[in-house]
Coordinates of C-alpha atoms and ligand atoms in Angstrom, one line a residue:
I61 CA 0.0 0.0 0.0
I62 CA 2.8 2.4 1.0
G63 CA 4.6 1.6 -2.3
G64 CA 1.4 2.3 -4.3
T65 CA 0.8 5.5 -2.5
A66 CA 4.4 6.6 -3.0
Y67 CA 4.1 5.8 -6.7
L68 CA 0.9 7.8 -6.9
A69 CA 2.4 10.7 -5.1
Y70 CA 5.4 10.6 -7.4
G71 CA 3.1 10.6 -10.4
V72 CA 1.3 13.7 -9.1
Y73 CA 4.6 15.3 -8.3
E74 CA 6.1 14.7 -11.7
Q75 CA 3.2 15.6 -13.9
K76 CA 4.1 19.2 -14.7
H77 CA 7.3 21.1 -15.3
P78 CA 7.5 24.8 -14.7
D79 CA 7.2 27.1 -17.7
D80 CA 9.8 29.7 -18.2
Q81 CA 9.3 32.7 -15.9
F82 CA 7.3 35.2 -17.8
E83 CA 8.3 38.5 -19.4
P84 CA 5.7 41.0 -18.2
D85 CA 2.9 41.7 -20.6
P86 CA 2.4 45.5 -20.9
T87 CA -1.3 45.1 -21.5
K88 CA -1.8 43.4 -18.1
K89 CA -1.6 44.8 -14.6
N90 CA 1.2 43.9 -12.3
L91 CA -0.2 42.0 -9.4
V92 CA 2.4 41.7 -6.6
I93 CA 1.7 39.3 -3.8
L94 CA 3.9 39.6 -0.6
G95 CA 4.2 36.4 1.3
T96 CA 3.9 32.6 0.9
G97 CA 1.8 31.8 4.0
W98 CA -1.9 30.8 4.3
G99 CA -3.4 34.0 2.8
A100 CA -1.0 34.2 -0.2
V101 CA -0.9 30.6 -1.1
S102 CA -4.7 30.2 -0.9
L103 CA -5.0 33.2 -3.2
L104 CA -2.4 31.7 -5.6
K105 CA -4.2 28.4 -5.6
K106 CA -7.5 29.8 -7.0
L107 CA -6.1 32.8 -9.0
D108 CA -6.4 32.7 -12.7
T109 CA -2.8 33.8 -13.4
E110 CA -3.5 34.5 -17.1
N111 CA -5.2 37.7 -16.3
Y112 CA -2.2 39.5 -14.6
N113 CA 1.6 39.7 -14.5
V114 CA 1.7 37.9 -11.1
I115 CA 4.9 38.4 -9.0
V116 CA 5.3 36.7 -5.6
I117 CA 7.8 38.0 -3.2
S118 CA 8.7 36.2 0.1
P119 CA 11.9 35.5 2.1
R120 CA 10.5 31.9 2.6
N121 CA 10.5 29.9 -0.6
Y122 CA 8.0 27.4 0.7
F123 CA 4.5 27.2 2.2
L124 CA 4.6 25.9 5.8
F125 CA 1.7 23.9 7.2
T126 CA 1.8 25.6 10.6
P127 CA -0.8 23.5 12.5
L128 CA 1.7 20.7 12.7
L129 CA 4.6 22.9 13.7
P130 CA 4.4 21.9 17.4
S131 CA 4.8 18.2 16.3
C132 CA 8.1 19.2 14.6
T133 CA 9.7 20.3 17.9
T134 CA 9.8 16.8 19.1
G135 CA 10.3 14.9 15.8
T136 CA 6.8 13.4 15.7
V137 CA 6.7 14.9 12.3
E138 CA 9.9 15.9 10.3
H139 CA 10.0 19.5 9.2
R140 CA 10.3 18.8 5.4
S141 CA 7.1 16.9 5.6
I142 CA 5.1 20.1 6.3
M143 CA 6.9 22.3 3.8
E144 CA 5.8 22.7 0.2
P145 CA 8.2 24.5 -2.2
I146 CA 6.5 27.6 -3.7
R147 CA 8.1 26.7 -7.0
S148 CA 6.1 23.4 -7.0
I149 CA 2.9 25.3 -6.1
L150 CA 3.5 27.8 -9.0
R151 CA 4.3 25.3 -11.6
H152 CA 0.7 24.1 -11.6
K153 CA -0.6 27.5 -12.7
K154 CA -1.9 28.1 -16.2
A155 CA 0.4 31.1 -16.8
A156 CA 3.9 31.5 -15.4
V157 CA 4.3 33.4 -12.2
K158 CA 7.5 35.2 -11.2
Y159 CA 8.9 34.5 -7.8
Y160 CA 11.6 36.5 -5.9
E161 CA 13.1 35.1 -2.7
A162 CA 13.3 38.4 -0.9
E163 CA 12.0 40.4 2.0
A164 CA 9.8 43.4 1.4
T165 CA 11.5 46.1 3.4
K166 CA 9.3 49.1 2.4
I167 CA 6.0 49.7 0.6
D168 CA 5.6 53.1 -1.1
P169 CA 1.9 53.6 -1.9
E170 CA 2.6 57.0 -3.6
R171 CA 5.1 55.6 -6.2
K172 CA 3.4 52.2 -6.1
V173 CA 6.7 50.3 -5.5
V174 CA 7.9 47.7 -3.0
A175 CA 11.5 47.8 -1.9
I176 CA 12.9 44.3 -1.6
D177 CA 16.1 42.8 -0.2
D178 CA 17.1 39.2 -1.0
N179 CA 19.3 38.8 2.1
S180 CA 21.3 36.2 0.3
D181 CA 23.7 34.0 2.3
I182 CA 26.0 34.0 -0.8
K183 CA 28.8 36.4 -0.1
G184 CA 28.6 39.5 -2.2
A185 CA 25.3 38.4 -3.8
S186 CA 22.9 40.4 -1.7
N187 CA 20.6 42.5 -3.8
K188 CA 18.3 45.3 -3.0
T189 CA 15.9 46.6 -5.6
E190 CA 12.3 47.8 -6.2
V191 CA 9.3 46.1 -7.8
S192 CA 6.4 48.2 -9.1
Y193 CA 2.8 47.2 -8.8
D194 CA -0.6 48.1 -10.1
M195 CA -2.3 45.9 -7.5
L196 CA -0.6 44.8 -4.2
V197 CA -1.6 42.1 -1.8
V198 CA 0.1 42.2 1.6
S199 CA 0.1 38.8 3.2
V200 CA 3.2 39.0 5.3
G201 CA 1.8 37.6 8.5
A202 CA 2.9 38.8 11.9
E203 CA 5.9 38.5 14.2
N204 CA 6.1 37.3 17.8
A205 CA 4.7 39.5 20.4
T206 CA 7.1 40.2 23.3
F207 CA 5.3 43.2 24.8
G208 CA 8.8 44.7 25.3
I209 CA 9.4 42.3 28.2
P210 CA 13.1 42.4 29.0
G211 CA 15.1 39.4 28.0
V212 CA 12.4 37.6 25.9
R213 CA 14.1 38.1 22.5
E214 CA 17.5 37.3 23.8
H215 CA 16.7 34.1 25.8
S216 CA 13.5 32.4 24.6
C217 CA 12.6 30.3 21.6
F218 CA 9.6 31.3 19.5
L219 CA 7.4 28.8 17.6
K220 CA 6.4 30.4 14.3
E221 CA 8.9 29.2 11.7
I222 CA 10.6 25.9 10.8
G223 CA 13.9 27.3 12.2
D224 CA 12.2 27.8 15.6
A225 CA 11.0 24.2 15.7
Q226 CA 14.5 22.9 14.8
Q227 CA 16.0 25.2 17.5
I228 CA 13.6 23.9 20.2
R229 CA 14.2 20.2 19.2
K230 CA 18.0 20.7 19.6
K231 CA 17.6 22.6 22.8
I232 CA 15.4 19.9 24.4
M233 CA 18.1 17.3 23.9
D234 CA 20.9 19.8 24.8
C235 CA 19.2 20.3 28.2
V236 CA 18.7 16.5 28.7
E237 CA 22.3 15.7 27.7
T238 CA 23.8 18.5 29.8
A239 CA 21.7 17.6 32.8
T240 CA 23.2 14.1 32.7
F241 CA 26.8 15.4 32.3
K242 CA 29.4 14.4 34.9
D243 CA 29.2 16.1 38.3
Q244 CA 26.2 18.4 37.7
T245 CA 24.7 19.8 40.9
P246 CA 21.2 18.8 41.7
E247 CA 20.0 22.4 41.4
E248 CA 21.5 22.7 37.9
V249 CA 19.9 19.3 36.9
E250 CA 16.5 20.6 38.1
R251 CA 17.0 23.9 36.2
L252 CA 18.0 22.3 32.9
L253 CA 15.1 19.9 33.0
H254 CA 12.5 22.6 33.7
M255 CA 10.8 23.4 30.4
V256 CA 8.7 26.6 30.6
V257 CA 6.1 27.6 28.1
V258 CA 4.7 31.1 28.3
G259 CA 1.2 31.7 26.7
G260 CA -1.8 29.4 27.2
G261 CA -3.2 29.9 23.7
P262 CA -3.3 26.9 21.3
T263 CA 0.4 27.2 20.4
G264 CA 1.5 27.0 24.0
V265 CA -0.9 24.2 24.9
E266 CA -0.1 22.1 21.8
F267 CA 3.6 22.5 22.4
A268 CA 3.4 21.6 26.1
G269 CA 1.4 18.5 25.2
E270 CA 3.8 17.4 22.5
L271 CA 6.8 18.0 24.8
Q272 CA 5.3 15.9 27.6
D273 CA 4.6 13.1 25.1
F274 CA 8.2 13.2 23.9
F275 CA 9.4 12.8 27.5
D276 CA 6.9 10.1 28.5
Q277 CA 7.1 8.0 25.4
D278 CA 10.8 8.4 24.4
I279 CA 13.2 10.4 26.5
K280 CA 12.3 8.5 29.7
K281 CA 13.2 5.2 28.0
W282 CA 16.6 6.3 26.8
V283 CA 17.6 8.4 29.8
P284 CA 15.8 6.8 32.7
E285 CA 17.9 8.6 35.3
I286 CA 16.0 11.9 34.7
S287 CA 12.5 10.3 35.0
D288 CA 11.5 12.2 38.1
K289 CA 13.2 15.4 37.3
F290 CA 11.8 16.4 33.8
K291 CA 9.1 19.1 34.3
V292 CA 6.9 21.1 32.0
T293 CA 5.2 24.3 33.2
L294 CA 2.7 26.4 31.2
I295 CA 2.3 30.0 32.3
E296 CA -0.7 32.0 31.3
A297 CA -1.7 35.6 32.4
L298 CA -5.4 35.0 32.1
P299 CA -7.5 32.9 34.5
N300 CA -7.6 29.9 32.1
V301 CA -5.9 28.5 29.1
L302 CA -7.5 28.2 25.6
P303 CA -9.9 31.1 26.0
M304 CA -11.4 30.5 22.6
F305 CA -12.7 27.1 23.6
S306 CA -15.8 26.3 25.6
K307 CA -15.7 26.0 29.4
Q308 CA -16.1 22.3 29.2
L309 CA -13.1 21.9 27.0
I310 CA -11.0 24.2 29.0
D311 CA -11.7 22.1 32.1
Y312 CA -11.0 18.9 30.1
T313 CA -7.6 20.4 28.9
E314 CA -6.7 21.4 32.5
S315 CA -7.6 18.0 34.0
T316 CA -5.7 16.2 31.1
F317 CA -2.6 18.4 31.8
K318 CA -2.9 17.5 35.5
E319 CA -2.9 13.8 34.6
E320 CA 0.1 14.3 32.3
K321 CA 1.9 16.1 35.2
I322 CA 2.1 19.4 33.3
T323 CA 1.9 22.3 35.7
I324 CA -0.4 25.1 34.7
M325 CA 0.1 28.5 36.3
T326 CA -2.8 30.8 35.4
K327 CA -3.2 34.4 36.5
T328 CA 0.5 34.6 36.2
A329 CA 2.2 37.1 33.9
V330 CA 5.8 36.9 33.0
K331 CA 7.6 40.3 33.6
K332 CA 11.2 39.5 33.0
V333 CA 13.4 36.8 31.5
T334 CA 17.1 36.2 32.1
D335 CA 19.3 33.5 30.6
K336 CA 18.4 31.1 33.4
T337 CA 15.3 32.4 35.1
V338 CA 11.7 33.6 34.4
E339 CA 10.2 36.2 36.7
A340 CA 6.5 36.1 36.9
E341 CA 3.8 37.9 38.8
Y342 CA 0.9 35.9 40.3
T343 CA -2.4 37.7 41.1
G344 CA -4.2 35.9 44.0
P345 CA -8.0 35.7 44.4
D346 CA -7.8 38.8 46.8
G347 CA -5.9 40.7 44.1
K348 CA -2.6 40.5 46.0
K349 CA 0.4 40.2 43.7
T350 CA 3.4 38.0 44.4
M351 CA 6.6 37.6 42.4
Q352 CA 8.1 34.2 41.6
V353 CA 11.5 33.5 40.1
M354 CA 11.7 30.2 38.3
P355 CA 14.9 28.7 36.9
Y356 CA 14.5 27.1 33.5
G357 CA 16.5 25.1 30.9
L358 CA 14.2 25.7 27.9
L359 CA 11.8 28.7 27.5
V360 CA 9.3 28.7 24.7
W361 CA 7.5 32.0 24.2
A362 CA 4.0 31.8 22.6
T363 CA 2.1 34.9 23.5
G364 CA 0.6 35.7 20.2
N365 CA 1.2 38.2 17.4
A366 CA 2.7 41.6 16.8
V367 CA 2.8 43.9 13.7
R368 CA 5.8 43.5 11.4
P369 CA 8.0 46.6 10.8
V370 CA 7.1 46.7 7.0
V371 CA 3.4 46.8 7.9
R372 CA 3.8 49.3 10.7
D373 CA 5.7 51.5 8.2
L374 CA 3.0 51.3 5.6
M375 CA 0.4 52.1 8.3
S376 CA 2.3 55.2 9.2
Q377 CA 2.1 56.5 5.6
I378 CA -1.7 56.2 5.4
P379 CA -3.7 58.7 7.5
A380 CA -6.8 56.4 7.6
Q381 CA -4.7 53.8 9.4
K382 CA -3.8 56.0 12.3
D383 CA -6.3 54.4 14.8
S384 CA -5.4 50.8 13.8
R385 CA -3.1 49.1 16.3
R386 CA -3.1 45.4 15.4
G387 CA -2.4 45.6 11.7
L388 CA -3.8 47.0 8.4
A389 CA -7.5 47.9 8.8
V390 CA -9.3 46.6 5.7
N391 CA -12.8 47.0 4.4
E392 CA -15.2 44.2 3.7
Y393 CA -13.4 43.6 0.3
L394 CA -10.1 43.3 2.2
V395 CA -9.0 46.6 0.6
V396 CA -6.6 48.4 3.0
Q397 CA -8.5 51.4 4.3
G398 CA -7.2 54.7 2.8
T399 CA -5.9 53.0 -0.4
K400 CA -7.4 51.9 -3.7
D401 CA -5.0 49.2 -4.9
I402 CA -3.6 47.5 -1.8
W403 CA -5.4 44.5 -0.3
A404 CA -4.3 42.6 2.9
T405 CA -5.1 39.1 4.2
G406 CA -4.2 37.0 7.2
D407 CA -2.4 38.0 10.4
C408 CA -1.3 41.4 9.0
A409 CA -4.9 42.5 8.3
V410 CA -7.5 43.6 10.7
A411 CA -10.8 42.4 9.4
G412 CA -12.6 41.7 12.7
Y413 CA -11.6 38.0 12.9
A414 CA -9.1 36.1 15.0
P415 CA -5.6 35.8 13.4
T416 CA -5.9 32.1 12.4
A417 CA -4.9 30.0 9.4
Q418 CA -8.6 29.4 8.6
V419 CA -9.4 33.1 8.3
A420 CA -6.3 33.8 6.2
S421 CA -7.0 30.9 3.9
Q422 CA -10.6 32.0 3.4
E423 CA -9.5 35.6 2.8
G424 CA -7.0 34.4 0.2
A425 CA -9.6 32.4 -1.6
F426 CA -12.0 35.4 -1.5
L427 CA -9.3 37.6 -3.1
A428 CA -8.8 35.1 -5.9
R429 CA -12.5 35.1 -6.7
L430 CA -12.5 38.9 -6.5
F431 CA -9.5 39.3 -8.8
N432 CA -10.8 36.7 -11.3
T433 CA -14.1 38.4 -11.5
M434 CA -12.5 41.8 -11.8
A435 CA -10.4 40.7 -14.7
K436 CA -13.4 39.1 -16.5
S437 CA -15.5 42.2 -16.5
E438 CA -13.9 45.6 -17.0
A439 CA -17.1 47.3 -16.0
I440 CA -17.2 45.5 -12.6
E441 CA -13.6 46.3 -12.1
Q442 CA -14.2 50.0 -12.6
Q443 CA -17.1 49.8 -10.2
I444 CA -15.1 48.1 -7.5
H445 CA -12.2 50.5 -7.8
D446 CA -14.5 53.5 -7.5
L447 CA -16.3 52.0 -4.6
S448 CA -13.1 51.1 -2.8
S449 CA -11.8 54.6 -3.1
S450 CA -15.0 56.1 -1.9
L451 CA -15.2 53.6 0.9
N452 CA -11.7 54.6 2.0
L453 CA -12.3 58.3 2.3
Q454 CA -10.2 59.8 5.0
P455 CA -12.0 60.4 8.3
G456 CA -13.5 63.8 8.5
N457 CA -17.2 64.5 8.3
T458 CA -18.3 61.2 9.7
A459 CA -22.1 61.6 9.1
E460 CA -21.4 62.4 5.4
I461 CA -18.9 59.5 5.2
A462 CA -21.3 57.1 6.9
K463 CA -24.1 58.2 4.4
E464 CA -21.8 57.7 1.5
I465 CA -20.6 54.3 2.7
E466 CA -24.3 53.3 3.1
T467 CA -25.0 54.3 -0.5
H468 CA -21.9 52.4 -1.7
E469 CA -22.9 49.4 0.4
R470 CA -26.3 49.4 -1.4
Q471 CA -24.5 49.6 -4.8
L472 CA -22.1 46.8 -3.8
R473 CA -25.0 44.5 -2.9
R474 CA -26.4 45.1 -6.4
I475 CA -23.2 43.7 -7.8
K476 CA -24.3 40.1 -7.4
D477 CA -21.1 38.4 -8.4
I478 CA -18.8 40.0 -5.8
K479 CA -20.3 39.9 -2.4
P480 CA -18.3 41.2 0.6
F481 CA -15.9 38.8 2.3
H482 CA -17.7 36.6 4.8
Y483 CA -15.8 34.3 7.1
T484 CA -17.3 30.9 7.9
H485 CA -15.9 29.5 11.1
Q486 CA -15.6 25.7 10.8
G487 CA -14.4 25.2 14.3
S488 CA -11.3 25.1 16.5
L489 CA -9.1 22.1 17.1
A490 CA -6.1 21.6 19.4
Y491 CA -3.9 18.7 20.4
I492 CA -3.5 18.5 24.2
G493 CA -1.0 15.5 24.6
S494 CA -1.3 11.8 25.5
E495 CA -3.2 11.2 22.3
R496 CA -6.1 13.5 23.2
A497 CA -7.4 16.6 21.4
V498 CA -10.2 19.1 21.9
A499 CA -12.6 20.3 19.2
D500 CA -15.2 23.0 19.0
V501 CA -16.7 22.3 15.7
S502 CA -19.6 24.0 13.8
W503 CA -21.3 21.3 11.8
L504 CA -24.7 20.8 10.3
N505 CA -25.8 24.1 11.9
G506 CA -24.8 22.9 15.4
N507 CA -21.9 23.3 17.7
F508 CA -20.1 20.3 19.0
A509 CA -17.6 20.4 21.8
T510 CA -15.6 17.2 22.3
G511 CA -12.4 16.1 23.8
G512 CA -10.6 12.8 24.1
G513 CA -9.1 9.9 22.1
L514 CA -11.7 9.9 19.3
T515 CA -11.3 13.6 18.9
Y516 CA -7.6 12.9 18.6
L517 CA -8.3 10.7 15.6
F518 CA -10.6 13.4 14.2
W519 CA -7.8 16.0 14.8
R520 CA -5.3 13.8 12.9
S521 CA -7.6 13.2 9.9
A522 CA -8.7 16.8 9.8
Y523 CA -5.1 18.1 9.7
L524 CA -4.1 15.4 7.2
S525 CA -6.9 16.5 4.9
M526 CA -5.8 20.1 5.3
C527 CA -2.2 19.4 4.3
F528 CA -1.2 21.2 1.1
S529 CA -0.3 18.3 -1.2
T530 CA -0.5 14.6 -1.6
R531 CA 3.3 14.6 -1.0
N532 CA 2.9 16.3 2.3
R533 CA 0.1 13.9 3.3
V534 CA 2.1 10.8 2.5
L535 CA 5.2 12.2 4.4
V536 CA 3.2 13.1 7.5
V537 CA 1.6 9.7 7.6
L538 CA 5.0 8.0 7.2
D539 CA 6.4 10.2 10.0
W540 CA 3.5 9.2 12.3
L541 CA 4.1 5.5 11.6
K542 CA 7.8 5.9 12.0
S543 CA 7.7 7.6 15.3
K544 CA 5.1 5.1 16.6
A545 CA 7.1 2.1 15.5
F546 CA 10.7 3.2 16.4
G547 CA 10.1 6.1 18.8
R548 CA 11.1 9.7 18.1
D549 CA 14.7 10.4 17.2
V550 CA 16.5 11.7 20.3
S551 CA 19.7 12.7 18.5
R552 CA 20.5 16.4 18.6
Ligands
LIG793 P1 -2.8 33.6 21.6 O1 -2.8 35.0 21.3 O2 -3.9 32.7 21.2 O3 -2.4 33.3 23.1 C1 -1.4 33.9 23.8 C2 -1.6 33.8 25.3 O4 -0.5 34.4 26.0 C3 -2.8 34.7 25.8 O5 -3.8 33.8 26.4 C4 -2.2 35.7 26.7 O6 -3.0 35.9 27.8 C5 -0.9 35.0 27.1 N1 0.1 36.0 27.5 C6 0.5 37.2 26.9 N2 1.5 37.8 27.6 C7 1.8 37.0 28.6 C8 2.8 37.1 29.7 N3 3.6 38.1 29.8 N4 2.8 36.1 30.6 C9 1.9 35.0 30.5 N5 1.0 34.9 29.6 C10 0.9 35.8 28.6 O7 -1.4 33.1 20.8 P2 -1.1 31.8 20.0 O8 -1.4 30.5 20.7 O9 0.2 31.9 19.5 O10 -2.1 31.9 18.8 C11 -2.1 32.9 17.9 C12 -3.3 32.9 17.0 O11 -3.3 31.7 16.2 C13 -4.6 32.8 17.7 O12 -5.6 33.5 17.0 C14 -4.9 31.3 17.7 O13 -6.3 31.0 17.8 C15 -4.3 30.8 16.4 N6 -3.9 29.4 16.5 C16 -4.8 28.4 16.5 C17 -4.4 27.1 16.6 C18 -5.5 26.0 16.6 O14 -6.6 26.3 16.3 N7 -5.1 24.8 16.8 C19 -3.1 26.8 16.8 C20 -2.1 27.8 16.9 C21 -2.6 29.1 16.7

């Protein structure tokens, strides 16, 4: 069966070779897409690339299936299994798409150009240049929020990119091997084997669960002398973890963690990090605050998103963005407020939804439909552009603007083919360790909240079906089988 599946995957993989990269057609508009994450890739998947000169710019030349990133930190899944090269995604498009591996360093909405820097590792090969656009989609995501807390950037590991997962995987084993080194003091052993996770959102919870699994199922077998010393602590500032899940699932997660011997510290906010300690403030039921200093070996920081510098810079150039804090405020067509020809999707856009992969992917698909329809009908395109510019009038006379917006909304509704973006929440899923998961799923007009072993199988099959390609799916299944049969690889 495996041989057959591999052959099938190989067939799918081999079926198309990339066309030459295009020479821009002067009769078509330049559509520049920044990013290769959920928003950008879902747009590219459905976009009819024959209608535009499409240029993709991203420092990461692959799409990363982020829901399985916590599994990479322990080797349950290998990192290459959840990466899909952007070149392989683009070769399936009808018309060739240009790709530049570079970081967008500045967007100039006046001159309609994006400054890019390829940050090449090849000595003397680094290039800085500009790319001009007629239409721009900003899908650059977000960076890790540190809230300016001292020591976080210098001493903790984040969990956003493949490099972060690889760093964590090495660090776990470094702590284990160093703790078992000759003549270590008991205090140092305890410190090295204390794994601290800050942030009780899904990233922190999934990572804590995976880490405890790694210890219980593998490390303990190979390094039995540390059995009673390895400890995972999850620190959360709010009164409970996973605030987006129902009360029942929060309780289930907390009791599962208790069984797994993961310590949860809620109402505890980290205030300072040093190379060996975390300083956190606990707020008691009477409101009394106490400081605690915890030595750690590994510190993983998962406290959510912050705006990237290139996005912050763009916001500072657009007066209509002055009140937006969390990213580029967009209208219901995902047009960046205060602009006519810039759209934003995913974690860098503020559209009124949580910054999740599900939202970004639906936004990307929406933009693809929008751009396809725009290209098909010149008349509709003209209408949309006019409407977007009127909708993005700078703040001033609010009553007049509100009235105008209302008129435009009525007009928009009349354009049957392009309805405003509407997000359909399909539910939330999270792995919580020891082969259990929690799921809040909207299905058949009902909401289902479940947790446990069966939910874990559902979690696995849902994530598998969401993987980008057949190749990814086959590799992930093989990784699961491999880690089950032989245990996770504990080499550094
Ligand atoms: P998050 O924003 O969901 O959670 C971060 C948590 O860190 C918050 O609960 C916050 O109270 C806490 N925090 C902040 N500062 C702190 C401090 N100094 N000390 C202690 N705690 C502190 O972040 P995330 O988990 O990275 O998720 C980001 C987004 O991605 C969310 O929208 C989330 O829903 C989504 N996501 C979803 C899944 C899933 O559905 N399985 C997985 C990963 C991420």
